[in-house]
Amino acid sequence: MTKSLFFRPLLAVDGGAVTVRVQQDNFDVGREIAAITRGNLAIGAVASFVGTVRASNDGSGVSAMTLEHYPGMTERALEAIVAQARDRWDVFDALVVHRYGRLEPGDQIVMVVVASAHRGEAFAACEFIMDFLKTEAPFWKKEETPQGLRWVDARETDNCAAERWKTT
Amino acid sequence: MVIRILYFASLRESVGQEAEELVLPEGIDTVGKLRSHIAARGAQWDAFAVGKTLRAAVNQRMAPADTALGEGDEVAFFPPVTGG
């Protein structure tokens, strides 16, 4: 733990709101970063991650994928993950935007932006949020391949990535 | 006791429906017992069989097998998640 509980109420007042959006529409990470950082001169670091659709997966071409989610639970799960990250690191603001529906190679799927005073917290919290999003947020991908439609299987490497945060 | 059950992704396709209302039989009072109860419906419900990887949520929170069920609960079953 790098942050004491004592500071939580202060952050809740001074920092931005935890924000999560699940949407069909595309997003503009630059615009989101600008909105988060505007007016907060205590921010010294902004880490961002954008996940995109690959044209191949598991040895097969992918012409498109459809992302399904669980409206309500998906937002709650993402909010819980962001809240855990904010408990763990000093973070001014964190935003997760995740898309659903049909997406094609090159399309953006997900973005995470974390703003903090120094880079260490921003990098760590951003990676933490993505690792847990992969294993705990209810989304499912169905790919269109030359062999037909197929649901993507969960990866063991994703479980390992989330597990490692539990021992540090 | 009546609950609402939701099925997602590959599970929704294999069971051929996305939701149902169910009057819980006597003694079916946890997620694990509900899973066994559903598995016994027949071949179309094979994804619920012992040993098959399946996740559950009760009222939109991840729920292990020993989670108790209550009147009006929303219980969801789905495969491991693959977002991001």
mmCIF file of C-alpha atoms in Angstrom:
data_model
loop_
_atom_site.group_PDB
_atom_site.id
_atom_site.type_symbol
_atom_site.label_atom_id
_atom_site.label_comp_id
_atom_site.label_asym_id
_atom_site.label_seq_id
_atom_site.Cartn_x
_atom_site.Cartn_y
_atom_site.Cartn_z
ATOM 1 C CA MET A 1 0.000 0.000 0.000
ATOM 2 C CA THR A 2 1.445 3.317 -1.027
ATOM 3 C CA LYS A 3 -1.369 5.431 0.278
ATOM 4 C CA SER A 4 -2.959 5.783 3.692
ATOM 5 C CA LEU A 5 -6.694 5.770 4.223
ATOM 6 C CA PHE A 6 -6.298 9.167 5.874
ATOM 7 C CA PHE A 7 -5.995 10.846 2.490
ATOM 8 C CA ARG A 8 -9.086 9.332 0.926
ATOM 9 C CA PRO A 9 -11.653 11.979 1.896
ATOM 10 C CA LEU A 10 -9.293 14.749 0.734
ATOM 11 C CA LEU A 11 -8.893 13.087 -2.638
ATOM 12 C CA ALA A 12 -12.610 12.615 -2.969
ATOM 13 C CA VAL A 13 -13.030 16.361 -2.606
ATOM 14 C CA ASP A 14 -10.011 17.583 -4.558
ATOM 15 C CA GLY A 15 -9.709 14.865 -7.146
ATOM 16 C CA GLY A 16 -12.026 14.084 -10.013
ATOM 17 C CA ALA A 17 -14.806 11.548 -10.037
ATOM 18 C CA VAL A 18 -14.285 7.916 -10.849
ATOM 19 C CA THR A 19 -15.571 7.606 -14.375
ATOM 20 C CA VAL A 20 -16.503 4.590 -16.417
ATOM 21 C CA ARG A 21 -18.295 4.511 -19.758
ATOM 22 C CA VAL A 22 -19.470 1.528 -21.780
ATOM 23 C CA GLN A 23 -20.563 2.627 -25.233
ATOM 24 C CA GLN A 24 -20.910 1.649 -28.880
ATOM 25 C CA ASP A 25 -19.376 4.874 -30.127
ATOM 26 C CA ASN A 26 -15.705 5.438 -30.748
ATOM 27 C CA PHE A 27 -13.663 7.631 -28.391
ATOM 28 C CA ASP A 28 -10.895 10.218 -28.699
ATOM 29 C CA VAL A 29 -8.191 9.573 -26.116
ATOM 30 C CA GLY A 30 -6.663 13.009 -26.636
ATOM 31 C CA ARG A 31 -9.943 14.711 -25.882
ATOM 32 C CA GLU A 32 -10.461 12.558 -22.785
ATOM 33 C CA ILE A 33 -6.966 13.368 -21.477
ATOM 34 C CA ALA A 34 -7.578 17.069 -22.044
ATOM 35 C CA ALA A 35 -10.850 16.892 -20.105
ATOM 36 C CA ILE A 36 -9.201 15.079 -17.200
ATOM 37 C CA THR A 37 -6.188 17.337 -16.886
ATOM 38 C CA ARG A 38 -7.882 20.668 -17.507
ATOM 39 C CA GLY A 39 -7.528 22.949 -14.514
ATOM 40 C CA ASN A 40 -5.621 20.530 -12.283
ATOM 41 C CA LEU A 41 -2.053 21.852 -12.070
ATOM 42 C CA ALA A 42 -1.122 19.255 -9.443
ATOM 43 C CA ILE A 43 -1.097 16.595 -12.161
ATOM 44 C CA GLY A 44 2.414 15.727 -13.295
ATOM 45 C CA ALA A 45 1.797 12.432 -15.066
ATOM 46 C CA VAL A 46 -0.848 11.007 -17.357
ATOM 47 C CA ALA A 47 -0.643 7.362 -18.412
ATOM 48 C CA SER A 48 -2.965 6.035 -21.064
ATOM 49 C CA PHE A 49 -3.621 2.676 -22.689
ATOM 50 C CA VAL A 50 -5.652 1.970 -25.820
ATOM 51 C CA GLY A 51 -6.561 -1.557 -26.882
ATOM 52 C CA THR A 52 -7.366 -2.151 -30.562
ATOM 53 C CA VAL A 53 -8.722 -4.985 -32.724
ATOM 54 C CA ARG A 54 -6.025 -7.185 -34.323
ATOM 55 C CA ALA A 55 -6.486 -8.661 -37.793
ATOM 56 C CA SER A 56 -5.441 -12.093 -36.526
ATOM 57 C CA ASN A 57 -5.839 -14.164 -33.372
ATOM 58 C CA ASP A 58 -4.876 -17.716 -32.439
ATOM 59 C CA GLY A 59 -3.472 -18.412 -35.896
ATOM 60 C CA SER A 60 -6.501 -17.273 -37.840
ATOM 61 C CA GLY A 61 -7.494 -14.109 -39.674
ATOM 62 C CA VAL A 62 -10.103 -11.933 -37.974
ATOM 63 C CA SER A 63 -12.252 -9.722 -40.207
ATOM 64 C CA ALA A 64 -14.392 -8.358 -37.343
ATOM 65 C CA MET A 65 -15.472 -9.035 -33.788
ATOM 66 C CA THR A 66 -18.619 -8.396 -31.807
ATOM 67 C CA LEU A 67 -18.313 -7.477 -28.151
ATOM 68 C CA GLU A 68 -21.163 -8.447 -25.863
ATOM 69 C CA HIS A 69 -21.525 -7.149 -22.311
ATOM 70 C CA TYR A 70 -23.813 -7.334 -19.284
ATOM 71 C CA PRO A 71 -25.396 -3.877 -19.005
ATOM 72 C CA GLY A 72 -25.299 -2.736 -15.409
ATOM 73 C CA MET A 73 -22.869 -5.313 -14.099
ATOM 74 C CA THR A 74 -20.180 -4.321 -16.581
ATOM 75 C CA GLU A 75 -20.237 -0.711 -15.382
ATOM 76 C CA ARG A 76 -20.259 -1.800 -11.730
ATOM 77 C CA ALA A 77 -17.338 -4.163 -12.257
ATOM 78 C CA LEU A 78 -15.290 -1.459 -13.976
ATOM 79 C CA GLU A 79 -16.121 1.048 -11.249
ATOM 80 C CA ALA A 80 -15.005 -1.457 -8.597
ATOM 81 C CA ILE A 81 -11.695 -2.000 -10.406
ATOM 82 C CA VAL A 82 -11.051 1.742 -10.691
ATOM 83 C CA ALA A 83 -11.949 2.167 -7.006
ATOM 84 C CA GLN A 84 -9.389 -0.515 -6.079
ATOM 85 C CA ALA A 85 -6.728 1.283 -8.099
ATOM 86 C CA ARG A 86 -7.564 4.565 -6.352
ATOM 87 C CA ASP A 87 -7.307 2.852 -2.963
ATOM 88 C CA ARG A 88 -3.900 1.550 -3.872
ATOM 89 C CA TRP A 89 -2.228 4.542 -5.511
ATOM 90 C CA ASP A 90 -2.459 8.312 -5.233
ATOM 91 C CA VAL A 91 -4.429 9.089 -8.344
ATOM 92 C CA PHE A 92 -6.225 12.326 -9.204
ATOM 93 C CA ASP A 93 -8.418 10.893 -11.875
ATOM 94 C CA ALA A 94 -9.035 7.667 -13.734
ATOM 95 C CA LEU A 95 -11.255 7.003 -16.723
ATOM 96 C CA VAL A 96 -12.162 3.754 -18.452
ATOM 97 C CA VAL A 97 -14.071 3.732 -21.744
ATOM 98 C CA HIS A 98 -14.932 0.336 -23.244
ATOM 99 C CA ARG A 99 -16.848 -0.238 -26.450
ATOM 100 C CA TYR A 100 -19.327 -2.956 -27.346
ATOM 101 C CA GLY A 101 -20.919 -4.039 -30.623
ATOM 102 C CA ARG A 102 -19.246 -4.917 -33.928
ATOM 103 C CA LEU A 103 -15.674 -3.699 -34.430
ATOM 104 C CA GLU A 104 -13.165 -4.214 -37.239
ATOM 105 C CA PRO A 105 -9.366 -4.576 -37.247
ATOM 106 C CA GLY A 106 -7.738 -1.290 -36.289
ATOM 107 C CA ASP A 107 -10.792 -0.093 -34.369
ATOM 108 C CA GLN A 108 -10.322 1.035 -30.794
ATOM 109 C CA ILE A 109 -11.838 -1.256 -28.140
ATOM 110 C CA VAL A 110 -10.871 0.172 -24.768
ATOM 111 C CA MET A 111 -9.013 3.077 -23.202
ATOM 112 C CA VAL A 112 -7.717 3.691 -19.710
ATOM 113 C CA VAL A 113 -6.380 7.073 -18.620
ATOM 114 C CA VAL A 114 -4.871 7.723 -15.191
ATOM 115 C CA ALA A 115 -3.624 11.090 -13.948
ATOM 116 C CA SER A 116 -1.385 11.451 -10.895
ATOM 117 C CA ALA A 117 1.376 13.643 -9.521
ATOM 118 C CA HIS A 118 4.194 11.321 -10.623
ATOM 119 C CA ARG A 119 4.577 8.680 -13.324
ATOM 120 C CA GLY A 120 4.980 5.661 -11.042
ATOM 121 C CA GLU A 121 1.409 5.807 -9.756
ATOM 122 C CA ALA A 122 -0.046 6.546 -13.197
ATOM 123 C CA PHE A 123 1.766 3.655 -14.931
ATOM 124 C CA ALA A 124 0.981 1.164 -12.171
ATOM 125 C CA ALA A 125 -2.678 2.096 -11.781
ATOM 126 C CA CYS A 126 -3.238 2.044 -15.548
ATOM 127 C CA GLU A 127 -1.755 -1.453 -15.878
ATOM 128 C CA PHE A 128 -3.620 -2.681 -12.793
ATOM 129 C CA ILE A 129 -6.946 -1.477 -14.210
ATOM 130 C CA MET A 130 -6.330 -3.212 -17.563
ATOM 131 C CA ASP A 131 -5.198 -6.461 -15.940
ATOM 132 C CA PHE A 132 -8.345 -6.704 -13.820
ATOM 133 C CA LEU A 133 -10.605 -5.491 -16.611
ATOM 134 C CA LYS A 134 -9.380 -8.492 -18.629
ATOM 135 C CA THR A 135 -10.379 -10.996 -15.941
ATOM 136 C CA GLU A 136 -13.304 -9.407 -14.078
ATOM 137 C CA ALA A 137 -15.312 -7.125 -16.350
ATOM 138 C CA PRO A 138 -18.135 -9.018 -18.122
ATOM 139 C CA PHE A 139 -17.339 -8.625 -21.815
ATOM 140 C CA TRP A 140 -17.192 -11.429 -24.382
ATOM 141 C CA LYS A 141 -15.700 -11.340 -27.873
ATOM 142 C CA LYS A 142 -17.026 -13.244 -30.860
ATOM 143 C CA GLU A 143 -14.728 -13.223 -33.887
ATOM 144 C CA GLU A 144 -15.520 -13.454 -37.582
ATOM 145 C CA THR A 145 -12.843 -15.654 -39.211
ATOM 146 C CA PRO A 146 -12.499 -17.418 -42.593
ATOM 147 C CA GLN A 147 -13.569 -20.599 -40.744
ATOM 148 C CA GLY A 148 -16.707 -18.942 -39.398
ATOM 149 C CA LEU A 149 -17.815 -17.348 -36.131
ATOM 150 C CA ARG A 150 -16.056 -18.302 -32.908
ATOM 151 C CA TRP A 151 -16.167 -17.124 -29.308
ATOM 152 C CA VAL A 152 -12.784 -16.092 -27.925
ATOM 153 C CA ASP A 153 -11.537 -18.268 -25.063
ATOM 154 C CA ALA A 154 -10.210 -16.660 -21.887
ATOM 155 C CA ARG A 155 -6.406 -16.684 -21.696
ATOM 156 C CA GLU A 156 -4.475 -18.140 -18.787
ATOM 157 C CA THR A 157 -1.860 -15.376 -19.258
ATOM 158 C CA ASP A 158 -4.556 -12.821 -18.405
ATOM 159 C CA ASN A 159 -5.266 -14.595 -15.120
ATOM 160 C CA CYS A 160 -1.545 -14.592 -14.318
ATOM 161 C CA ALA A 161 -1.326 -10.861 -15.063
ATOM 162 C CA ALA A 162 -4.129 -10.103 -12.605
ATOM 163 C CA GLU A 163 -2.822 -12.550 -9.984
ATOM 164 C CA ARG A 164 0.578 -10.885 -9.699
ATOM 165 C CA TRP A 165 -1.008 -7.739 -8.222
ATOM 166 C CA LYS A 166 -2.324 -9.775 -5.310
ATOM 167 C CA THR A 167 1.149 -10.632 -4.046
ATOM 168 C CA THR A 168 2.652 -7.128 -4.121
ATOM 169 C CA MET B 1 -39.000 -18.244 -4.312
ATOM 170 C CA VAL B 2 -38.780 -16.775 -7.795
ATOM 171 C CA ILE B 3 -35.536 -15.662 -9.397
ATOM 172 C CA ARG B 4 -34.565 -14.306 -12.792
ATOM 173 C CA ILE B 5 -31.745 -16.056 -14.684
ATOM 174 C CA LEU B 6 -29.675 -14.470 -17.458
ATOM 175 C CA TYR B 7 -27.360 -16.268 -19.897
ATOM 176 C CA PHE B 8 -24.582 -14.542 -21.822
ATOM 177 C CA ALA B 9 -22.305 -15.087 -24.829
ATOM 178 C CA SER B 10 -21.578 -18.704 -25.882
ATOM 179 C CA LEU B 11 -23.718 -19.955 -23.009
ATOM 180 C CA ARG B 12 -26.750 -17.986 -24.251
ATOM 181 C CA GLU B 13 -26.296 -19.591 -27.655
ATOM 182 C CA SER B 14 -25.886 -23.147 -26.366
ATOM 183 C CA VAL B 15 -28.936 -23.023 -24.082
ATOM 184 C CA GLY B 16 -30.987 -21.215 -26.718
ATOM 185 C CA GLN B 17 -32.352 -18.431 -24.515
ATOM 186 C CA GLU B 18 -31.133 -15.254 -22.882
ATOM 187 C CA ALA B 19 -33.321 -15.110 -19.798
ATOM 188 C CA GLU B 20 -35.964 -16.971 -17.808
ATOM 189 C CA GLU B 21 -37.939 -16.734 -14.600
ATOM 190 C CA LEU B 22 -37.591 -19.758 -12.358
ATOM 191 C CA VAL B 23 -39.497 -20.870 -9.283
ATOM 192 C CA LEU B 24 -36.751 -22.446 -7.191
ATOM 193 C CA PRO B 25 -37.577 -25.967 -6.014
ATOM 194 C CA GLU B 26 -37.278 -26.691 -2.302
ATOM 195 C CA GLY B 27 -33.623 -26.934 -1.242
ATOM 196 C CA ILE B 28 -32.153 -25.099 -4.231
ATOM 197 C CA ASP B 29 -30.820 -22.176 -2.231
ATOM 198 C CA THR B 30 -27.289 -21.487 -3.513
ATOM 199 C CA VAL B 31 -25.643 -20.724 -6.850
ATOM 200 C CA GLY B 32 -23.931 -24.131 -6.845
ATOM 201 C CA LYS B 33 -27.180 -26.023 -6.220
ATOM 202 C CA LEU B 34 -28.921 -23.988 -8.915
ATOM 203 C CA ARG B 35 -26.147 -24.887 -11.350
ATOM 204 C CA SER B 36 -26.571 -28.611 -10.619
ATOM 205 C CA HIS B 37 -30.340 -28.258 -10.918
ATOM 206 C CA ILE B 38 -29.968 -26.639 -14.357
ATOM 207 C CA ALA B 39 -27.349 -29.184 -15.494
ATOM 208 C CA ALA B 40 -29.904 -31.960 -14.918
ATOM 209 C CA ARG B 41 -32.222 -30.491 -17.563
ATOM 210 C CA GLY B 42 -30.501 -32.415 -20.338
ATOM 211 C CA ALA B 43 -27.905 -32.363 -23.084
ATOM 212 C CA GLN B 44 -28.587 -28.777 -24.160
ATOM 213 C CA TRP B 45 -27.483 -27.712 -20.666
ATOM 214 C CA ASP B 46 -24.158 -29.551 -20.784
ATOM 215 C CA ALA B 47 -22.258 -26.289 -20.176
ATOM 216 C CA PHE B 48 -23.540 -26.465 -16.579
ATOM 217 C CA ALA B 49 -22.078 -29.933 -15.950
ATOM 218 C CA VAL B 50 -19.519 -30.519 -13.218
ATOM 219 C CA GLY B 51 -16.029 -29.647 -14.430
ATOM 220 C CA LYS B 52 -17.164 -27.166 -17.089
ATOM 221 C CA THR B 53 -15.796 -23.663 -16.573
ATOM 222 C CA LEU B 54 -18.659 -21.318 -15.810
ATOM 223 C CA ARG B 55 -18.912 -18.001 -13.976
ATOM 224 C CA ALA B 56 -21.907 -16.743 -12.041
ATOM 225 C CA ALA B 57 -23.100 -13.408 -10.701
ATOM 226 C CA VAL B 58 -25.888 -12.648 -8.251
ATOM 227 C CA ASN B 59 -27.429 -9.181 -8.489
ATOM 228 C CA GLN B 60 -24.569 -8.138 -10.781
ATOM 229 C CA ARG B 61 -21.729 -9.210 -8.490
ATOM 230 C CA MET B 62 -19.450 -12.172 -9.152
ATOM 231 C CA ALA B 63 -20.762 -15.024 -7.009
ATOM 232 C CA PRO B 64 -18.995 -18.233 -5.914
ATOM 233 C CA ALA B 65 -20.946 -21.507 -5.692
ATOM 234 C CA ASP B 66 -21.829 -21.077 -2.020
ATOM 235 C CA THR B 67 -23.591 -17.727 -2.562
ATOM 236 C CA ALA B 68 -27.113 -17.837 -1.099
ATOM 237 C CA LEU B 69 -30.100 -17.065 -3.321
ATOM 238 C CA GLY B 70 -33.042 -14.883 -2.309
ATOM 239 C CA GLU B 71 -36.446 -13.861 -3.624
ATOM 240 C CA GLY B 72 -36.213 -11.740 -6.763
ATOM 241 C CA ASP B 73 -32.477 -12.249 -7.261
ATOM 242 C CA GLU B 74 -30.984 -11.700 -10.690
ATOM 243 C CA VAL B 75 -28.647 -14.638 -11.306
ATOM 244 C CA ALA B 76 -26.390 -14.580 -14.357
ATOM 245 C CA PHE B 77 -24.333 -17.417 -15.829
ATOM 246 C CA PHE B 78 -21.593 -16.816 -18.371
ATOM 247 C CA PRO B 79 -18.248 -18.102 -19.669
ATOM 248 C CA PRO B 80 -14.945 -16.581 -18.453
ATOM 249 C CA VAL B 81 -14.730 -12.972 -19.636
ATOM 250 C CA THR B 82 -12.697 -11.864 -22.666
ATOM 251 C CA GLY B 83 -12.904 -8.065 -22.819
ATOM 252 C CA GLY B 84 -10.187 -5.463 -23.231
#
